[in-house]
């Protein structure tokens, strides 16, 4: 089972499920689970997914 990483906050209502973040991840650490994005332990915190999101739906936890 994939554990959700605590390092990211995903603005679920804002996410339009385009899949860009999933495709951008070099280690396949992102999954689109129905409408909820999940991250797994393979994440290296490279921030590619954050940069590629067209609506800025992924944030580092604690940042505004
Ligand atoms: S930060 Fe990098 S490694 Fe982690 S989920 Fe995003 S694209 Fe993948
Ligand atoms: S790139 Fe952004 S809008 Fe697209 S699926 Fe990922 S979080 Fe959602």
Short mmCIF file of C-alpha atoms in Angstrom, two decimals, residues 1-4 10 12 15 17 19 21-22 29-40:
data_model
loop_
_atom_site.label_atom_id
_atom_site.label_comp_id
_atom_site.label_asym_id
_atom_site.label_seq_id
_atom_site.Cartn_x
_atom_site.Cartn_y
_atom_site.Cartn_z
CA UNK A 1 0.00 0.00 0.00
CA UNK A 2 1.24 3.46 -0.81
CA UNK A 3 1.64 5.80 2.04
CA UNK A 4 0.81 9.40 1.50
CA UNK A 10 -2.51 18.94 -2.68
CA UNK A 12 -7.78 18.74 -4.33
CA UNK A 15 -6.44 19.84 -9.20
CA UNK A 17 -6.41 15.66 -12.90
CA UNK A 19 -1.74 14.02 -15.05
CA UNK A 21 2.64 15.90 -12.35
CA UNK A 22 2.41 12.14 -12.68
CA UNK A 29 6.30 8.51 -6.99
CA UNK A 30 2.94 10.06 -7.86
CA UNK A 31 -0.27 8.20 -8.42
CA UNK A 32 -3.66 9.51 -9.30
CA UNK A 33 -5.95 7.47 -7.10
CA UNK A 34 -9.40 8.30 -8.49
CA UNK A 35 -9.42 12.03 -7.71
CA UNK A 36 -6.76 12.07 -5.01
CA UNK A 37 -3.07 12.41 -5.75
CA UNK A 38 -0.86 10.17 -3.69
CA UNK A 39 2.88 10.18 -3.27
CA UNK A 40 5.05 7.31 -2.21
#
